[in-house]
mmCIF file of C-alpha atoms in Angstrom:
data_model
loop_
_atom_site.group_PDB
_atom_site.id
_atom_site.type_symbol
_atom_site.label_atom_id
_atom_site.label_comp_id
_atom_site.label_asym_id
_atom_site.label_seq_id
_atom_site.Cartn_x
_atom_site.Cartn_y
_atom_site.Cartn_z
ATOM 1 C CA MET A 1 -12.380 -23.270 -19.925
ATOM 2 C CA THR A 2 -15.519 -22.600 -17.935
ATOM 3 C CA HIS A 3 -15.316 -19.690 -15.554
ATOM 4 C CA ASN A 4 -17.226 -19.220 -12.321
ATOM 5 C CA PRO A 5 -20.112 -16.707 -12.175
ATOM 6 C CA ALA A 6 -19.038 -13.079 -12.410
ATOM 7 C CA PRO A 7 -17.536 -12.080 -9.085
ATOM 8 C CA THR A 8 -19.032 -9.267 -7.032
ATOM 9 C CA THR A 9 -15.983 -8.313 -4.943
ATOM 10 C CA LEU A 10 -13.249 -8.743 -7.573
ATOM 11 C CA THR A 11 -12.444 -7.287 -10.989
ATOM 12 C CA ILE A 12 -10.560 -9.888 -13.030
ATOM 13 C CA ASP A 13 -8.421 -9.342 -16.136
ATOM 14 C CA ARG A 14 -7.357 -12.647 -17.695
ATOM 15 C CA ARG A 15 -4.439 -12.794 -20.134
ATOM 16 C CA ALA A 16 -2.497 -15.622 -21.734
ATOM 17 C CA ASP A 17 0.259 -15.723 -19.134
ATOM 18 C CA ARG A 18 -1.260 -13.840 -16.158
ATOM 19 C CA VAL A 19 -4.387 -12.986 -14.257
ATOM 20 C CA HIS A 20 -4.861 -9.574 -12.623
ATOM 21 C CA VAL A 21 -7.284 -9.560 -9.725
ATOM 22 C CA GLU A 22 -8.376 -6.223 -8.288
ATOM 23 C CA LEU A 23 -10.011 -6.311 -4.856
ATOM 24 C CA ASN A 24 -13.056 -4.172 -5.377
ATOM 25 C CA ARG A 25 -15.142 -3.262 -2.331
ATOM 26 C CA PRO A 26 -14.315 0.446 -2.267
ATOM 27 C CA ASP A 27 -17.138 1.367 0.100
ATOM 28 C CA VAL A 28 -15.342 -0.552 2.868
ATOM 29 C CA ARG A 29 -11.771 0.001 1.626
ATOM 30 C CA ASN A 30 -11.611 -3.466 0.067
ATOM 31 C CA ALA A 31 -12.158 -5.213 3.413
ATOM 32 C CA ILE A 32 -11.903 -8.975 2.980
ATOM 33 C CA ASP A 33 -15.294 -10.596 3.603
ATOM 34 C CA GLN A 34 -16.508 -14.138 3.099
ATOM 35 C CA THR A 35 -17.669 -13.464 -0.437
ATOM 36 C CA MET A 36 -14.246 -12.153 -1.381
ATOM 37 C CA ILE A 37 -12.599 -15.175 0.207
ATOM 38 C CA ASP A 38 -14.868 -17.490 -1.766
ATOM 39 C CA GLU A 39 -14.187 -15.647 -5.014
ATOM 40 C CA LEU A 40 -10.440 -15.699 -4.412
ATOM 41 C CA HIS A 41 -10.656 -19.445 -3.814
ATOM 42 C CA ALA A 42 -12.327 -19.723 -7.237
ATOM 43 C CA VAL A 43 -9.421 -17.792 -8.781
ATOM 44 C CA CYS A 44 -6.942 -20.174 -7.094
ATOM 45 C CA ALA A 45 -8.834 -23.184 -8.448
ATOM 46 C CA GLU A 46 -8.547 -21.741 -11.937
ATOM 47 C CA LEU A 47 -4.816 -21.052 -11.576
ATOM 48 C CA GLU A 48 -4.115 -24.473 -10.148
ATOM 49 C CA LEU A 49 -5.656 -25.973 -13.325
ATOM 50 C CA GLN A 50 -4.123 -23.447 -15.714
ATOM 51 C CA PRO A 51 -0.993 -22.002 -14.038
ATOM 52 C CA ARG A 52 -0.369 -18.351 -14.729
ATOM 53 C CA ILE A 53 1.172 -15.435 -12.908
ATOM 54 C CA LEU A 54 -1.225 -13.736 -10.453
ATOM 55 C CA ILE A 55 -1.212 -9.973 -9.830
ATOM 56 C CA ILE A 56 -3.317 -8.777 -6.897
ATOM 57 C CA SER A 57 -4.133 -5.077 -6.399
ATOM 58 C CA GLY A 58 -6.871 -3.012 -4.770
ATOM 59 C CA ALA A 59 -9.379 -0.506 -6.160
ATOM 60 C CA ASN A 60 -9.540 3.219 -5.354
ATOM 61 C CA GLY A 61 -6.068 3.671 -3.910
ATOM 62 C CA VAL A 62 -6.368 1.007 -1.200
ATOM 63 C CA PHE A 63 -4.980 -2.563 -1.274
ATOM 64 C CA ALA A 64 -7.079 -4.001 1.530
ATOM 65 C CA SER A 65 -7.950 -2.420 4.865
ATOM 66 C CA GLY A 66 -8.144 -5.818 6.549
ATOM 67 C CA ALA A 67 -10.772 -8.421 7.313
ATOM 68 C CA ASP A 68 -14.357 -7.191 7.384
ATOM 69 C CA ILE A 69 -14.687 -6.166 11.048
ATOM 70 C CA ALA A 70 -18.479 -6.529 11.045
ATOM 71 C CA GLN A 71 -18.082 -10.199 10.076
ATOM 72 C CA LEU A 72 -15.043 -10.670 12.266
ATOM 73 C CA ARG A 73 -16.984 -9.343 15.283
ATOM 74 C CA GLU A 74 -19.427 -12.252 14.986
ATOM 75 C CA ARG A 75 -16.881 -15.032 14.543
ATOM 76 C CA ARG A 76 -16.345 -17.400 17.460
ATOM 77 C CA ARG A 77 -13.970 -20.172 18.515
ATOM 78 C CA ASP A 78 -15.007 -22.695 15.881
ATOM 79 C CA ASP A 79 -14.658 -20.056 13.146
ATOM 80 C CA ALA A 80 -11.089 -19.365 14.260
ATOM 81 C CA LEU A 81 -10.255 -23.059 14.154
ATOM 82 C CA LEU A 82 -11.488 -23.221 10.531
ATOM 83 C CA GLY A 83 -8.623 -20.900 9.465
ATOM 84 C CA ILE A 84 -10.900 -19.013 7.066
ATOM 85 C CA ASN A 85 -8.282 -16.433 5.991
ATOM 86 C CA SER A 86 -5.152 -18.452 6.700
ATOM 87 C CA GLY A 87 -6.389 -21.310 4.463
ATOM 88 C CA LEU A 88 -6.938 -18.971 1.562
ATOM 89 C CA PHE A 89 -3.607 -17.161 1.970
ATOM 90 C CA SER A 90 -1.723 -20.484 2.179
ATOM 91 C CA ARG A 91 -3.438 -21.556 -1.035
ATOM 92 C CA ILE A 92 -2.391 -18.326 -2.728
ATOM 93 C CA ALA A 93 1.208 -18.774 -1.518
ATOM 94 C CA GLN A 94 1.246 -22.283 -2.948
ATOM 95 C CA LEU A 95 -0.016 -21.390 -6.419
ATOM 96 C CA PRO A 96 2.172 -22.921 -9.132
ATOM 97 C CA MET A 97 3.327 -19.635 -10.665
ATOM 98 C CA PRO A 98 4.520 -16.523 -8.842
ATOM 99 C CA VAL A 99 2.110 -14.074 -7.180
ATOM 100 C CA ILE A 100 2.684 -10.324 -7.234
ATOM 101 C CA ALA A 101 0.992 -8.004 -4.696
ATOM 102 C CA ALA A 102 0.794 -4.437 -6.019
ATOM 103 C CA ILE A 103 0.172 -2.453 -2.813
ATOM 104 C CA ASP A 104 -1.365 0.998 -3.021
ATOM 105 C CA GLY A 105 -2.514 2.765 0.140
ATOM 106 C CA TRP A 106 -3.570 0.774 3.181
ATOM 107 C CA ALA A 107 -2.678 -2.896 3.559
ATOM 108 C CA LEU A 108 -3.660 -3.677 7.144
ATOM 109 C CA GLY A 109 -4.433 -6.788 9.123
ATOM 110 C CA GLY A 110 -5.704 -9.464 6.746
ATOM 111 C CA GLY A 111 -4.830 -7.214 3.828
ATOM 112 C CA ALA A 112 -1.214 -7.135 4.912
ATOM 113 C CA GLU A 113 -1.256 -10.889 5.465
ATOM 114 C CA LEU A 114 -2.561 -11.359 1.937
ATOM 115 C CA ALA A 115 0.429 -9.357 0.695
ATOM 116 C CA TYR A 116 2.833 -11.388 2.822
ATOM 117 C CA ALA A 117 1.588 -14.523 1.043
ATOM 118 C CA ALA A 118 2.674 -13.196 -2.348
ATOM 119 C CA ASP A 119 6.090 -13.986 -3.854
ATOM 120 C CA PHE A 120 6.687 -10.365 -4.777
ATOM 121 C CA ARG A 121 5.477 -7.171 -3.115
ATOM 122 C CA ILE A 122 5.748 -3.844 -4.872
ATOM 123 C CA ALA A 123 4.317 -0.663 -3.439
ATOM 124 C CA SER A 124 3.181 2.826 -4.269
ATOM 125 C CA THR A 125 4.543 5.820 -2.424
ATOM 126 C CA SER A 126 1.294 5.952 -0.451
ATOM 127 C CA ALA A 127 1.459 2.326 0.794
ATOM 128 C CA ARG A 128 1.056 1.672 4.513
ATOM 129 C CA LEU A 129 1.453 -1.865 5.872
ATOM 130 C CA GLY A 130 0.728 -3.100 9.379
ATOM 131 C CA ASN A 131 -1.046 -5.522 11.666
ATOM 132 C CA PRO A 132 -3.169 -3.712 14.245
ATOM 133 C CA GLU A 133 -5.074 -6.842 15.334
ATOM 134 C CA THR A 134 -4.021 -6.707 18.960
ATOM 135 C CA ALA A 135 -5.665 -3.291 19.237
ATOM 136 C CA LEU A 136 -8.940 -5.106 18.459
ATOM 137 C CA GLY A 137 -8.373 -7.840 21.009
ATOM 138 C CA ILE A 138 -7.273 -10.518 18.559
ATOM 139 C CA LEU A 139 -4.019 -11.590 16.957
ATOM 140 C CA PRO A 140 -2.951 -11.801 13.270
ATOM 141 C CA ALA A 141 -3.620 -15.478 12.680
ATOM 142 C CA ALA A 142 -3.471 -15.588 8.864
ATOM 143 C CA GLY A 143 0.305 -15.621 8.430
ATOM 144 C CA ALA A 144 1.818 -12.537 10.045
ATOM 145 C CA LEU A 145 2.999 -14.396 13.128
ATOM 146 C CA TRP A 146 5.352 -16.518 11.049
ATOM 147 C CA ARG A 147 5.555 -15.177 7.494
ATOM 148 C CA LEU A 148 6.381 -11.637 8.568
ATOM 149 C CA ALA A 149 9.370 -12.691 10.695
ATOM 150 C CA GLU A 150 10.678 -14.727 7.749
ATOM 151 C CA LEU A 151 10.375 -11.639 5.544
ATOM 152 C CA VAL A 152 11.715 -8.865 7.756
ATOM 153 C CA GLY A 153 13.222 -10.537 10.801
ATOM 154 C CA GLU A 154 11.959 -10.862 14.359
ATOM 155 C CA PRO A 155 12.685 -7.361 15.708
ATOM 156 C CA VAL A 156 10.739 -5.513 12.987
ATOM 157 C CA ALA A 157 7.957 -8.138 12.971
ATOM 158 C CA LYS A 158 7.499 -7.711 16.735
ATOM 159 C CA GLU A 159 7.321 -3.933 16.387
ATOM 160 C CA ILE A 160 4.542 -4.368 13.812
ATOM 161 C CA ILE A 161 2.604 -7.108 15.612
ATOM 162 C CA LEU A 162 3.134 -6.311 19.285
ATOM 163 C CA ALA A 163 3.522 -2.543 19.207
ATOM 164 C CA GLY A 164 1.214 -1.586 16.319
ATOM 165 C CA ARG A 165 3.866 -0.049 14.070
ATOM 166 C CA ILE A 166 2.605 0.880 10.576
ATOM 167 C CA LEU A 167 5.328 0.891 7.924
ATOM 168 C CA SER A 168 5.484 3.547 5.214
ATOM 169 C CA ALA A 169 6.565 2.657 1.686
ATOM 170 C CA PRO A 170 10.190 3.787 2.253
ATOM 171 C CA GLU A 171 10.302 1.796 5.508
ATOM 172 C CA CYS A 172 8.912 -1.274 3.709
ATOM 173 C CA LEU A 173 11.640 -0.892 1.105
ATOM 174 C CA ALA A 174 14.342 -0.472 3.748
ATOM 175 C CA VAL A 175 13.455 -3.758 5.457
ATOM 176 C CA HIS A 176 12.933 -5.535 2.093
ATOM 177 C CA LEU A 177 9.241 -6.165 2.716
ATOM 178 C CA VAL A 178 8.733 -4.658 -0.752
ATOM 179 C CA THR A 179 11.275 -4.655 -3.588
ATOM 180 C CA GLU A 180 10.056 -1.644 -5.563
ATOM 181 C CA VAL A 181 8.284 1.674 -4.840
ATOM 182 C CA HIS A 182 6.498 3.635 -7.569
ATOM 183 C CA ASP A 183 4.182 6.579 -7.890
ATOM 184 C CA PRO A 184 0.568 5.352 -7.551
ATOM 185 C CA GLU A 185 -0.221 5.987 -11.211
ATOM 186 C CA ASP A 186 2.753 3.788 -12.243
ATOM 187 C CA LEU A 187 2.165 0.883 -9.855
ATOM 188 C CA LEU A 188 0.105 -1.413 -12.079
ATOM 189 C CA ALA A 189 2.461 -0.835 -15.060
ATOM 190 C CA ALA A 190 5.329 -1.827 -12.778
ATOM 191 C CA ALA A 191 3.462 -4.955 -11.718
ATOM 192 C CA HIS A 192 2.919 -5.947 -15.335
ATOM 193 C CA ALA A 193 6.547 -5.191 -16.152
ATOM 194 C CA LEU A 194 7.576 -7.566 -13.362
ATOM 195 C CA ALA A 195 5.129 -10.129 -14.720
ATOM 196 C CA ASP A 196 6.768 -9.651 -18.137
ATOM 197 C CA ARG A 197 10.162 -10.491 -16.661
ATOM 198 C CA ILE A 198 8.786 -13.600 -14.956
ATOM 199 C CA GLY A 199 6.926 -14.579 -18.111
ATOM 200 C CA ALA A 200 10.144 -14.432 -20.125
ATOM 201 C CA GLN A 201 11.488 -17.360 -18.120
ATOM 202 C CA ASP A 202 10.646 -20.970 -18.891
ATOM 203 C CA PRO A 203 7.291 -21.658 -17.194
ATOM 204 C CA LEU A 204 8.133 -25.178 -16.048
ATOM 205 C CA ALA A 205 11.513 -24.089 -14.664
ATOM 206 C CA THR A 206 9.816 -21.206 -12.842
ATOM 207 C CA ARG A 207 7.152 -23.485 -11.366
ATOM 208 C CA LEU A 208 9.718 -26.036 -10.146
ATOM 209 C CA ALA A 209 12.078 -23.373 -8.804
ATOM 210 C CA LYS A 210 9.219 -21.870 -6.753
ATOM 211 C CA GLU A 211 8.219 -25.268 -5.374
ATOM 212 C CA VAL A 212 11.800 -26.254 -4.503
ATOM 213 C CA PHE A 213 12.495 -22.842 -3.008
ATOM 214 C CA HIS A 214 9.775 -23.458 -0.419
ATOM 215 C CA ALA A 215 10.675 -27.101 0.267
ATOM 216 C CA PRO A 216 11.717 -27.918 3.870
ATOM 217 C CA ARG A 217 15.455 -27.659 4.562
ATOM 218 C CA ALA A 218 15.703 -31.395 5.153
ATOM 219 C CA ALA A 219 14.424 -32.071 1.618
ATOM 220 C CA HIS A 220 17.468 -30.400 0.036
ATOM 221 C CA PRO A 221 19.452 -31.259 -2.038
ATOM 222 C CA LEU A 222 17.452 -34.290 -3.121
ATOM 223 C CA VAL A 223 14.472 -32.208 -4.182
ATOM 224 C CA ASP A 224 16.754 -29.827 -6.122
ATOM 225 C CA ASN A 225 18.389 -32.672 -7.990
ATOM 226 C CA THR A 226 15.056 -34.343 -8.729
ATOM 227 C CA ALA A 227 13.569 -31.154 -10.125
ATOM 228 C CA GLN A 228 16.699 -30.553 -12.181
ATOM 229 C CA SER A 229 16.510 -34.086 -13.580
ATOM 230 C CA ILE A 230 13.032 -33.246 -14.946
ATOM 231 C CA LEU A 231 14.239 -29.987 -16.506
ATOM 232 C CA PHE A 232 17.354 -31.625 -18.019
ATOM 233 C CA GLU A 233 14.983 -33.720 -20.153
ATOM 234 C CA SER A 234 12.648 -30.852 -21.134
ATOM 235 C CA GLU A 235 12.439 -29.584 -24.680
ATOM 236 C CA ALA A 236 12.592 -25.980 -23.422
ATOM 237 C CA LYS A 237 16.044 -26.580 -21.919
ATOM 238 C CA PHE A 238 17.478 -27.603 -25.290
ATOM 239 C CA THR A 239 15.683 -24.857 -27.208
ATOM 240 C CA ARG A 240 16.703 -22.117 -24.795
ATOM 241 C CA MET A 241 20.289 -23.314 -24.460
ATOM 242 C CA ASP A 242 20.668 -23.692 -28.225
ATOM 243 C CA ALA A 243 19.407 -20.117 -28.626
ATOM 244 C CA PHE A 244 21.859 -18.885 -26.013
ATOM 245 C CA LEU A 245 24.807 -20.632 -27.683
ATOM 246 C CA ALA A 246 23.771 -19.274 -31.083
ATOM 247 C CA ARG A 247 23.641 -15.728 -29.734
ATOM 248 C CA ARG A 248 27.120 -16.158 -28.196
ATOM 249 C CA LYS A 249 28.595 -17.158 -31.528
ATOM 250 C CA ARG A 250 27.430 -13.965 -33.235
#
């Protein structure tokens, strides 16, 4: 397939079943600027056409320090209404295959909201997550005000958003914001190990399970049964179940 021009804010490693994107603006701690947003949209377009697992990490021991404050300083009302960051993060959350955020060091503001949009968050021992937007006279409008409460509950979300609490890696693990903590040098290997486990599942079943998982409550159980009806006719179901039954007979 034809790829977009080489990105300037991302380092991309494409494999058969996954794409690893490293946020790479180390001079500004991987702050998310408009160029990075555009380049991440291009990655999403690629993964929507050719679904694969996405791993997102940051260069130089930082996930993402937030939105680029110099650009954010100049944005006005109409820019806010465009949902520049929130639109991208929603697109990432809705990718067909699971998304893994491998969080090393700071993940603040928009960087934290990018991590919240992932299906899995794993962290290094140096990870620090938080949303200090209200200290800058704005609010976290790219997902924290609703995704974070869904992930950790209202009391902890309010501490982070309204009182500026920054969570350490052990605190993130304790409130289930992340599911694994590793030494920094082991973080990417752990992300790929998780991708290996996801990749061992049937891709179509994984895609449908993710989509049904996020369906509105009122859509269940009809959407579950509809998705299952597709899988019950898939060749992979018969192949995988036959292999399971053969192993059981040994």
